[in-house]
Amino acid sequence: MHIRRTPRPTHRHSRHFCHSCHSCRPRTRTARTLLAAATALLLVPACSPGGEPQRTAPVAETVRSSSVPPALASYYGQKPAWRDCGVPGFECTTIRAPLDYARPGAGDVRLAVARKKATGPGRRLGSLLVNPGGPGGSAVTFLQQYAATGYPAQVRARYDMVAMDPRGVARSEPVTCLDDRAMDAYTQTDVTPDDRRETDALVDAQRKFAEGCGARASRLLRHVSTADAARDMDILRAVLGDDRLNYVGASYGTFLGATYADLFPDRVGRFVLDGAMDPSLSSRRLNLDQTAGFETAFQAFAKDCVQHSDCPLGGRGTTPRQVGDRLAAFFRQLDGRPIPTGDAAGRRLGEALATTGVIAAMYNKATWPRLRTALASAMEKNDGAGLLALSDSYYERDAGGRYSNLMAANAAVNCLDLPPAFAGREELEKTLPAFEKASPVFGRPLAWSSLNCAYWPVKAVSAPRRIEAKGAAPIVVVGTTRDPATPYRWAQSLAGQLSSARLLTYDGDGHTAYNRGNSCVDSTINTYLLQGTPPPNGKRCT
């Protein structure tokens, strides 16, 4: 279940539920809500009961000096050729990075970069790199649709706002696995198998997805790790002419940022890691924690839903447990009898797509009214269009039936970063009770969705580890107490690992906290970005 991503304009589950969602919000509320939910779910690999031993071995040798290895000098010294992006106010370029940092002469990858220059007034503070999470979320799209116009004006006045699609993502040599028609079938695969036949079909779908990635992305598949992407970020820093990297990363973007800080501690500038991941946890533990996180968010939604007259899951006095039972019963009904959606491709709303639609809405409280309407239409009018739209936003499927490469990139990075959550279905089946305990509604589908890395064509190159980034400047780690995708304890853990971390807590709902309407959080982070003054460790906002 890789959920390292933030809702976009962004999220880890293994199969589809784990990107991370953050504050990627377009200008209109509806677009903003969908964008946020879409980019937020993809981050974490599956999780299991009980943690695994923590490892301290770094992914790669830490770079502690400002010198550049001779084999990388041409990459660090390249001069960007900025051009018009076709989006007013933005300029774009492409930079090179080695395909394999262990063998810089073995070929290059080309990475898409976008920038919107500081608008003033005030002294320019350098570049501010943003990443919305995923893995697999397009940072360039996030910048153009939200960050460079939606971040606080005083921040945009002083920083050049910059984004780079990580290798394998969107405009940066995207990894692909399945064509659009095959993706339609894949997203409708039953992830709550009731018998051996359905289990075989699920395993077969996950094998075909993995095999498709191996066939279509063989060149890149071994070189899209988070450590690779972090090293690319340092080349970008040099190309932009900055001595230090200033960075705001959400969800999976926090893992990417923490990895950069561990590799290049002396090059860390002003760093904000919002909706933090815990790099010391195994894929299985991450997925189980995330399952519990979605249950926490659903409990909050349930309490809110029954206060509204349009809630189809119960009225005032209905308990969250009863709300969950009613939703689970509806999912079981869809499992055997999908309902119409009016979709041009003929898709009907079955259990898998409905579950994804509900999970997508958990990322952002602003989406709850839309979810109530969609559920009411499906449960009372036999119309699944609303839930299908939420599911499509999660998968980044457009009205023409075309998918972004979000799901392919999400799996490629997650399966390379950590060993699989489960070796196979027999091992997963033994762990199902723990997932069902963590979430009676979402436990089974999230558990089965975490099986995909078991069939991945390349082996993981890293393992769970603590990240300390000794010698780095102060890093602000932000955690939201009822975050569904990146549970609050992950932020507490990462802040405890990073040697220079300052933990900022938002007591609230939703995935990530910065620029989502809380004046305490926003003013604290703005002060840090503009003045370099980090908050006291342990500061709380409500």
Coordinates of C-alpha atoms in Angstrom, one line a residue:
M1 CA 0.0 0.0 0.0
H2 CA 2.3 2.8 -0.8
I3 CA 1.0 6.1 0.5
R4 CA 3.6 8.6 0.3
R5 CA 2.0 11.4 -1.4
T6 CA 0.0 14.6 -0.9
P7 CA -3.3 15.5 -2.4
R8 CA -2.6 17.5 -5.2
P9 CA -3.3 19.8 -7.4
T10 CA -0.5 15.6 -3.1
H11 CA 0.7 10.7 -0.6
R12 CA 1.8 5.1 -0.2
H13 CA -0.1 2.3 -0.5
S14 CA 1.4 -0.6 -2.3
R15 CA -1.2 -1.0 -4.9
H16 CA -2.9 2.2 -4.9
F17 CA -3.6 3.6 -1.5
C18 CA -0.4 5.1 -0.4
H19 CA 0.4 8.4 -1.9
S20 CA 0.6 11.3 0.3
C21 CA -1.6 14.3 0.2
H22 CA -0.6 17.7 1.1
S23 CA -1.5 21.2 0.3
C24 CA -1.5 21.1 -3.4
R25 CA -4.5 23.1 -4.0
P26 CA -5.7 24.8 -7.2
R27 CA -7.6 28.0 -6.9
T28 CA -11.2 26.8 -6.9
R29 CA -12.4 24.9 -3.9
T30 CA -13.6 22.0 -5.9
A31 CA -10.5 21.7 -8.0
R32 CA -8.4 22.2 -4.9
T33 CA -10.1 19.5 -3.0
L34 CA -9.8 16.9 -5.7
L35 CA -6.2 17.8 -6.4
A36 CA -5.4 17.5 -2.8
A37 CA -7.0 14.1 -2.5
A38 CA -5.6 12.9 -5.7
T39 CA -2.0 13.4 -4.8
A40 CA -2.1 12.4 -1.3
L41 CA -2.6 8.8 -1.2
L42 CA 0.4 7.0 -2.6
L43 CA 3.0 6.6 -0.2
V44 CA 3.6 3.7 2.1
P45 CA 4.2 0.1 1.5
A46 CA 2.1 -2.3 3.3
C47 CA 2.3 -2.5 7.1
S48 CA 2.0 -5.4 9.5
P49 CA 1.6 -5.9 13.2
G50 CA 4.7 -5.2 15.1
G51 CA 7.6 -3.2 14.0
E52 CA 10.8 -4.7 12.5
P53 CA 14.3 -4.0 13.9
Q54 CA 15.5 -0.6 13.0
R55 CA 18.7 -0.3 10.9
T56 CA 21.1 2.6 10.9
A57 CA 23.0 1.9 7.8
P58 CA 22.7 4.8 5.4
V59 CA 21.5 4.3 1.8
A60 CA 24.7 5.8 0.5
E61 CA 27.8 7.4 1.7
T62 CA 27.1 10.8 3.3
V63 CA 28.6 13.8 1.5
R64 CA 29.9 16.2 4.1
S65 CA 32.0 18.5 2.1
S66 CA 31.2 21.0 -0.7
S67 CA 33.5 19.2 -3.1
V68 CA 32.0 17.5 -6.2
P69 CA 33.3 14.1 -7.3
P70 CA 35.1 14.6 -10.7
A71 CA 32.9 12.1 -12.4
L72 CA 29.9 14.3 -11.5
A73 CA 31.5 17.7 -12.4
S74 CA 29.8 18.0 -15.7
Y75 CA 26.4 17.5 -14.1
Y76 CA 26.9 20.0 -11.4
G77 CA 28.4 22.5 -13.8
Q78 CA 25.6 22.5 -16.5
K79 CA 24.0 25.8 -17.4
P80 CA 20.2 25.6 -17.7
A81 CA 18.5 26.9 -20.9
W82 CA 15.3 28.4 -19.6
R83 CA 12.4 28.6 -21.9
D84 CA 8.7 29.5 -21.8
C85 CA 6.5 26.8 -20.3
G86 CA 3.3 27.7 -22.0
V87 CA 2.0 28.7 -18.6
P88 CA 2.1 32.5 -17.9
G89 CA 4.8 33.5 -15.5
F90 CA 6.7 30.2 -15.5
E91 CA 9.9 29.2 -17.2
C92 CA 11.1 25.6 -17.7
T93 CA 14.2 23.7 -18.4
T94 CA 15.6 20.2 -18.5
I95 CA 18.7 19.1 -16.6
R96 CA 20.8 15.9 -16.8
A97 CA 21.6 13.5 -14.0
P98 CA 23.5 10.2 -14.2
L99 CA 21.2 7.2 -14.6
D100 CA 23.4 5.3 -12.2
Y101 CA 25.4 7.3 -9.6
A102 CA 27.7 4.3 -9.1
R103 CA 28.6 4.4 -12.8
P104 CA 28.1 8.0 -14.0
G105 CA 29.3 7.2 -17.5
A106 CA 26.5 4.6 -18.1
G107 CA 24.0 7.2 -19.4
D108 CA 21.8 10.0 -18.3
V109 CA 18.3 10.7 -17.2
R110 CA 16.6 14.0 -18.2
L111 CA 14.7 15.8 -15.5
A112 CA 12.0 18.4 -16.0
V113 CA 12.3 21.6 -14.0
A114 CA 9.9 24.6 -13.7
R115 CA 10.4 28.0 -12.0
K116 CA 8.5 31.1 -11.2
K117 CA 10.8 33.9 -10.1
A118 CA 10.4 35.9 -6.9
T119 CA 8.0 38.7 -7.4
G120 CA 9.3 41.1 -4.8
P121 CA 9.4 43.3 -2.9
G122 CA 12.2 42.4 -0.5
R123 CA 15.6 40.8 -0.9
R124 CA 15.5 37.5 -2.8
L125 CA 16.2 34.5 -0.5
G126 CA 17.1 32.1 -3.2
S127 CA 15.1 29.1 -4.6
L128 CA 12.4 27.2 -2.7
L129 CA 12.1 23.7 -4.0
V130 CA 8.7 22.1 -3.5
N131 CA 7.5 18.5 -3.7
P132 CA 3.9 17.3 -3.1
G133 CA 4.7 13.7 -2.3
G134 CA 3.6 10.4 -3.9
P135 CA 5.9 8.9 -4.8
G136 CA 4.8 9.6 -8.3
G137 CA 3.2 13.1 -7.8
S138 CA 4.2 15.6 -10.4
A139 CA 6.0 18.5 -8.6
V140 CA 5.9 20.6 -11.8
T141 CA 2.2 20.3 -12.0
F142 CA 1.9 21.1 -8.2
L143 CA 4.0 24.2 -8.7
Q144 CA 2.1 25.5 -11.7
Q145 CA -1.4 24.7 -10.4
Y146 CA -0.9 25.6 -6.8
A147 CA 2.3 26.4 -5.0
A148 CA 3.6 29.2 -7.2
T149 CA 0.3 31.0 -7.0
G150 CA -1.2 29.6 -3.7
Y151 CA 1.7 29.8 -1.3
P152 CA 1.6 32.9 0.9
A153 CA 2.4 36.0 -1.1
Q154 CA 5.3 37.0 1.2
V155 CA 7.0 33.7 0.5
R156 CA 6.5 33.9 -3.2
A157 CA 7.8 37.5 -3.1
R158 CA 11.2 36.4 -1.6
Y159 CA 11.8 33.0 -3.2
D160 CA 12.1 31.7 -6.7
M161 CA 9.5 28.9 -6.6
V162 CA 11.0 25.8 -8.2
A163 CA 9.9 22.2 -8.8
M164 CA 11.5 19.2 -10.4
D165 CA 9.6 16.0 -11.4
P166 CA 11.6 13.2 -9.8
R167 CA 13.1 10.7 -12.2
G168 CA 10.5 8.3 -13.5
V169 CA 7.7 10.7 -12.8
A170 CA 5.5 12.7 -15.2
R171 CA 7.8 14.8 -17.4
S172 CA 11.0 13.2 -16.2
E173 CA 11.3 10.0 -18.3
P174 CA 8.1 8.5 -16.8
V175 CA 7.9 4.9 -15.8
T176 CA 5.0 3.1 -17.4
C177 CA 3.5 -0.3 -16.7
L178 CA 0.1 -0.7 -18.3
D179 CA -1.9 1.0 -21.1
D180 CA -5.0 2.9 -20.2
R181 CA -7.4 0.0 -20.9
A182 CA -5.4 -2.4 -18.8
M183 CA -5.3 0.3 -16.0
D184 CA -9.1 0.4 -16.0
A185 CA -9.2 -3.3 -15.4
Y186 CA -6.5 -3.2 -12.8
T187 CA -8.2 -0.5 -10.7
Q188 CA -11.4 -2.6 -10.7
T189 CA -9.7 -5.7 -9.4
D190 CA -11.5 -7.2 -6.4
V191 CA -9.2 -6.5 -3.4
T192 CA -11.4 -8.3 -0.9
P193 CA -11.2 -11.8 -2.4
D194 CA -13.8 -14.3 -1.0
D195 CA -12.4 -17.5 -2.3
R196 CA -9.5 -19.1 -4.1
R197 CA -10.7 -18.1 -7.5
E198 CA -10.9 -14.4 -6.6
T199 CA -7.6 -14.6 -4.8
D200 CA -5.9 -16.1 -7.8
A201 CA -7.4 -13.3 -10.0
L202 CA -6.0 -10.6 -7.6
V203 CA -2.6 -12.1 -7.5
D204 CA -2.6 -12.5 -11.3
A205 CA -3.5 -8.8 -11.7
Q206 CA -0.6 -7.8 -9.4
R207 CA 1.8 -10.0 -11.3
K208 CA 0.7 -8.6 -14.6
F209 CA 1.2 -5.0 -13.3
A210 CA 4.7 -5.8 -12.1
E211 CA 5.6 -7.7 -15.3
G212 CA 4.3 -4.7 -17.3
C213 CA 6.7 -2.4 -15.4
G214 CA 9.6 -4.7 -16.0
A215 CA 8.8 -4.8 -19.7
R216 CA 8.1 -1.2 -20.3
A217 CA 10.5 0.5 -17.9
S218 CA 13.5 -1.8 -17.9
R219 CA 16.1 1.0 -18.3
L220 CA 14.9 3.0 -15.3
L221 CA 13.4 0.5 -12.9
R222 CA 16.6 -0.1 -11.0
H223 CA 17.4 3.7 -10.7
V224 CA 14.3 5.4 -9.3
S225 CA 15.1 5.1 -5.6
T226 CA 14.5 8.0 -3.2
A227 CA 18.3 8.2 -2.7
D228 CA 18.7 8.7 -6.5
A229 CA 16.1 11.4 -6.5
A230 CA 17.7 13.1 -3.5
R231 CA 21.1 13.2 -5.3
D232 CA 19.3 14.7 -8.3
M233 CA 18.1 17.5 -6.0
D234 CA 21.6 18.4 -5.1
I235 CA 22.5 18.7 -8.8
L236 CA 19.5 21.0 -9.2
R237 CA 20.7 23.1 -6.2
A238 CA 24.0 23.7 -7.9
V239 CA 22.5 24.4 -11.3
L240 CA 20.2 27.0 -9.7
G241 CA 23.3 28.6 -8.1
D242 CA 22.3 28.1 -4.5
D243 CA 24.8 27.2 -1.8
R244 CA 22.1 25.5 0.3
L245 CA 18.8 23.9 -0.6
N246 CA 15.6 25.4 0.7
Y247 CA 12.8 22.9 0.6
V248 CA 9.1 22.3 1.5
G249 CA 8.2 18.6 1.1
A250 CA 4.9 17.0 1.9
S251 CA 4.1 13.4 2.7
Y252 CA 6.5 11.2 0.7
G253 CA 8.3 14.5 0.1
T254 CA 9.3 14.4 3.7
F255 CA 11.1 11.1 3.2
L256 CA 12.8 12.6 0.1
G257 CA 13.8 15.7 2.0
A258 CA 15.1 13.7 5.0
T259 CA 17.1 11.5 2.7
Y260 CA 18.7 14.6 1.1
A261 CA 19.5 16.0 4.5
D262 CA 21.2 12.7 5.5
L263 CA 23.3 12.7 2.3
F264 CA 24.1 16.4 2.2
P265 CA 23.8 17.8 5.8
D266 CA 26.0 20.8 5.1
R267 CA 23.8 21.8 2.2
V268 CA 20.5 22.0 4.1
G269 CA 19.0 25.4 4.1
R270 CA 15.4 26.1 5.4
F271 CA 13.7 22.7 5.4
V272 CA 10.0 22.0 6.1
L273 CA 8.9 18.4 6.2
D274 CA 5.0 18.4 6.4
G275 CA 3.0 15.2 7.0
A276 CA 6.1 13.2 7.9
M277 CA 7.0 9.6 7.2
D278 CA 9.0 7.4 9.5
P279 CA 12.0 6.0 7.6
S280 CA 12.8 3.5 10.4
L281 CA 9.6 1.4 9.7
S282 CA 9.3 -1.6 7.5
S283 CA 6.9 -1.6 4.5
R284 CA 4.5 -3.9 6.4
R285 CA 4.5 -1.7 9.5
L286 CA 4.0 1.4 7.4
N287 CA 0.9 -0.1 5.8
L288 CA -0.6 -1.2 9.0
D289 CA 0.0 2.2 10.6
Q290 CA -1.6 3.8 7.6
T291 CA -4.6 1.5 7.8
A292 CA -5.1 2.6 11.3
G293 CA -4.7 6.3 10.2
F294 CA -7.5 5.9 7.7
E295 CA -9.7 4.4 10.4
T296 CA -9.0 7.4 12.6
A297 CA -9.9 9.8 9.8
F298 CA -13.1 7.7 9.0
Q299 CA -14.2 7.9 12.6
A300 CA -13.9 11.7 12.4
F301 CA -15.8 11.7 9.2
A302 CA -18.5 9.4 10.7
K303 CA -19.1 11.7 13.6
D304 CA -19.4 14.7 11.3
C305 CA -21.6 12.9 8.7
V306 CA -24.4 12.0 11.1
Q307 CA -24.7 15.7 12.1
H308 CA -25.9 16.5 8.5
S309 CA -29.4 15.8 7.1
D310 CA -27.9 14.4 3.9
C311 CA -25.8 11.7 5.5
P312 CA -26.9 8.4 4.0
L313 CA -25.1 6.4 6.7
G314 CA -27.2 7.4 9.7
G315 CA -28.6 10.3 11.7
R316 CA -27.9 12.0 15.0
G317 CA -27.2 9.4 17.6
T318 CA -25.7 6.9 15.1
T319 CA -22.3 5.8 16.4
P320 CA -19.2 5.7 14.3
R321 CA -19.2 1.9 14.6
Q322 CA -22.7 1.8 13.1
V323 CA -21.7 4.2 10.4
G324 CA -18.8 1.9 9.5
D325 CA -21.0 -1.2 9.6
R326 CA -23.4 0.4 7.1
L327 CA -20.6 1.5 4.8
A328 CA -19.1 -2.0 4.9
A329 CA -22.5 -3.5 4.1
F330 CA -22.8 -1.2 1.1
F331 CA -19.3 -2.3 -0.1
R332 CA -20.4 -5.9 0.2
Q333 CA -23.4 -5.2 -1.9
L334 CA -21.3 -3.6 -4.6
D335 CA -19.0 -6.6 -4.5
G336 CA -21.7 -8.8 -5.9
R337 CA -23.8 -6.2 -7.8
P338 CA -21.9 -3.1 -9.2
I339 CA -24.1 -0.1 -10.0
P340 CA -24.2 2.2 -13.1
T341 CA -22.1 5.3 -13.3
G342 CA -22.9 6.7 -16.8
D343 CA -19.2 6.3 -17.6
A344 CA -18.4 6.5 -21.3
A345 CA -16.1 3.5 -21.0
G346 CA -18.9 1.5 -19.5
R347 CA -17.4 1.2 -16.1
R348 CA -19.7 0.3 -13.2
L349 CA -19.1 1.1 -9.6
G350 CA -17.9 -2.0 -7.8
E351 CA -16.4 -2.4 -4.3
A352 CA -12.8 -1.6 -5.4
L353 CA -13.6 1.7 -7.0
A354 CA -16.0 2.7 -4.3
T355 CA -13.5 2.0 -1.6
T356 CA -10.9 4.0 -3.4
G357 CA -13.3 6.9 -3.8
V358 CA -14.1 6.9 0.0
I359 CA -10.4 6.7 0.9
A360 CA -9.6 9.6 -1.5
A361 CA -12.0 11.8 0.5
M362 CA -10.4 11.1 3.8
Y363 CA -7.3 13.2 2.9
N364 CA -9.1 16.5 3.2
K365 CA -12.0 17.5 5.5
A366 CA -13.1 19.9 2.8
T367 CA -14.0 16.8 0.6
W368 CA -16.5 15.4 3.2
P369 CA -19.6 17.2 1.8
R370 CA -18.8 15.9 -1.6
L371 CA -18.4 12.4 -0.2
R372 CA -21.8 12.6 1.5
T373 CA -23.4 13.5 -1.7
A374 CA -21.6 10.8 -3.7
L375 CA -22.6 8.1 -1.1
A376 CA -26.2 9.3 -1.0
S377 CA -26.4 9.1 -4.8
A378 CA -24.9 5.6 -4.9
M379 CA -26.9 4.2 -1.9
E380 CA -30.2 5.8 -2.5
K381 CA -30.3 6.5 -6.3
N382 CA -28.2 3.6 -7.6
D383 CA -25.9 6.2 -9.2
G384 CA -22.2 5.6 -8.8
A385 CA -20.9 8.6 -10.8
G386 CA -19.9 10.6 -7.7
L387 CA -17.8 7.9 -6.1
L388 CA -16.3 7.0 -9.5
A389 CA -15.2 10.6 -9.9
L390 CA -13.5 10.6 -6.5
S391 CA -11.7 7.3 -7.4
D392 CA -10.6 8.7 -10.8
S393 CA -9.2 11.8 -9.1
Y394 CA -7.2 9.5 -6.8
Y395 CA -5.8 7.5 -9.8
E396 CA -5.3 10.6 -11.9
R397 CA -7.5 9.3 -14.7
D398 CA -8.9 12.1 -16.9
A399 CA -12.2 12.4 -18.6
G400 CA -10.8 10.9 -21.8
G401 CA -9.7 7.7 -20.0
R402 CA -6.0 8.5 -19.9
Y403 CA -4.0 7.9 -16.7
S404 CA -1.0 9.8 -15.5
N405 CA 2.0 7.6 -14.6
L406 CA 1.3 8.1 -10.9
M407 CA 0.5 4.5 -10.0
A408 CA 3.5 3.1 -12.0
A409 CA 5.9 5.6 -10.4
N410 CA 4.5 5.0 -7.0
A411 CA 5.1 1.3 -7.2
A412 CA 8.5 1.6 -8.8
V413 CA 9.9 3.9 -6.1
N414 CA 8.2 2.1 -3.2
C415 CA 9.3 -1.4 -4.3
L416 CA 12.8 -0.2 -4.9
D417 CA 13.1 1.6 -1.5
L418 CA 12.0 -1.2 0.8
P419 CA 11.7 -4.9 0.8
P420 CA 8.1 -6.1 0.1
A421 CA 5.6 -6.1 2.9
F422 CA 4.8 -9.8 2.2
A423 CA 6.6 -12.5 0.4
G424 CA 3.3 -13.9 -0.9
R425 CA -0.4 -14.3 -0.3
E426 CA 0.0 -17.0 2.4
E427 CA 2.0 -14.7 4.5
L428 CA -0.5 -11.9 3.9
E429 CA -3.5 -14.1 4.9
K430 CA -1.9 -14.7 8.3
T431 CA -1.8 -10.9 8.9
L432 CA -5.3 -10.1 7.8
P433 CA -6.7 -10.1 11.3
A434 CA -4.3 -7.4 12.3
F435 CA -5.4 -5.2 9.4
E436 CA -9.1 -5.8 10.1
K437 CA -8.5 -4.9 13.7
A438 CA -6.8 -1.7 12.6
S439 CA -9.7 -0.8 10.4
P440 CA -12.9 -2.9 10.2
V441 CA -13.9 -1.0 7.0
F442 CA -10.6 -0.6 5.1
G443 CA -8.4 -3.3 6.6
R444 CA -8.9 -6.1 4.1
P445 CA -8.6 -4.0 0.9
L446 CA -5.6 -2.1 2.2
A447 CA -3.9 -5.4 3.2
W448 CA -4.4 -7.0 -0.1
S449 CA -3.4 -3.9 -2.0
S450 CA 0.0 -4.1 -0.3
L451 CA 1.0 -7.4 -2.0
N452 CA 2.2 -5.9 -5.3
C453 CA 5.9 -5.6 -4.4
A454 CA 6.0 -9.3 -3.7
Y455 CA 6.1 -9.8 -7.5
W456 CA 8.4 -6.8 -8.4
P457 CA 11.0 -7.6 -11.1
V458 CA 13.9 -5.9 -9.3
K459 CA 15.0 -6.2 -5.7
A460 CA 14.9 -3.4 -3.2
V461 CA 18.1 -1.5 -2.8
S462 CA 17.5 -0.2 0.7
A463 CA 16.0 -1.1 4.1
P464 CA 14.3 0.6 7.0
R465 CA 16.8 2.9 8.8
R466 CA 17.0 5.8 11.1
I467 CA 17.8 9.2 9.5
E468 CA 19.8 11.6 11.7
A469 CA 21.3 14.1 9.2
K470 CA 24.0 15.1 11.8
G471 CA 25.3 18.6 11.2
A472 CA 22.2 19.8 9.3
A473 CA 20.7 23.2 10.0
P474 CA 17.3 23.2 11.9
I475 CA 14.6 21.2 10.1
V476 CA 10.9 21.8 10.9
V477 CA 8.9 18.6 11.0
V478 CA 5.1 19.1 10.9
G479 CA 2.6 16.5 12.1
T480 CA -1.2 16.5 12.2
T481 CA -2.8 14.6 15.0
R482 CA -5.5 13.0 12.9
D483 CA -3.7 12.6 9.6
P484 CA -5.0 9.6 7.7
A485 CA -2.0 9.0 5.4
T486 CA 1.0 9.8 7.6
P487 CA 0.0 9.2 11.2
Y488 CA 1.1 11.7 13.8
R489 CA 3.5 9.3 15.5
W490 CA 5.5 9.2 12.3
A491 CA 6.2 12.9 12.6
Q492 CA 7.1 12.4 16.3
S493 CA 9.5 9.6 15.3
L494 CA 11.2 11.5 12.5
A495 CA 11.6 14.5 14.7
G496 CA 13.3 12.3 17.2
Q497 CA 15.7 10.9 14.7
L498 CA 16.8 14.1 12.9
S499 CA 19.5 15.7 15.0
S500 CA 18.3 19.2 14.3
A501 CA 14.6 18.7 14.1
R502 CA 11.9 21.0 15.6
L503 CA 8.5 19.3 15.8
L504 CA 5.5 21.5 15.0
T505 CA 2.2 19.8 15.9
Y506 CA -1.2 20.7 14.4
D507 CA -4.1 19.3 16.4
G508 CA -6.6 18.7 13.6
D509 CA -7.8 16.7 10.7
G510 CA -6.5 16.0 7.2
H511 CA -3.2 15.2 5.5
T512 CA -0.5 17.8 6.1
A513 CA -1.0 21.2 7.7
Y514 CA 0.9 24.1 6.0
N515 CA -1.2 26.5 4.0
R516 CA -4.4 24.8 4.7
G517 CA -6.0 27.6 6.7
N518 CA -4.6 27.4 10.2
S519 CA -3.0 30.8 11.0
C520 CA -0.8 29.4 13.8
V521 CA 0.8 26.8 11.5
D522 CA 1.1 29.2 8.6
S523 CA 2.7 32.0 10.5
T524 CA 5.1 29.7 12.2
I525 CA 6.4 28.2 9.0
N526 CA 6.3 31.6 7.2
T527 CA 8.5 33.1 9.9
Y528 CA 11.0 30.2 9.5
L529 CA 11.1 30.4 5.7
L530 CA 11.4 34.2 5.7
Q531 CA 13.5 35.0 8.7
G532 CA 15.3 31.6 9.4
T533 CA 13.8 31.4 12.9
P534 CA 12.6 27.9 13.6
P535 CA 9.8 27.3 16.1
P536 CA 10.6 25.9 19.6
N537 CA 10.6 22.2 19.6
G538 CA 7.2 20.8 20.5
K539 CA 5.1 23.9 19.6
R540 CA 1.4 23.0 19.1
C541 CA -1.3 24.7 17.0
T542 CA -5.0 24.0 17.2

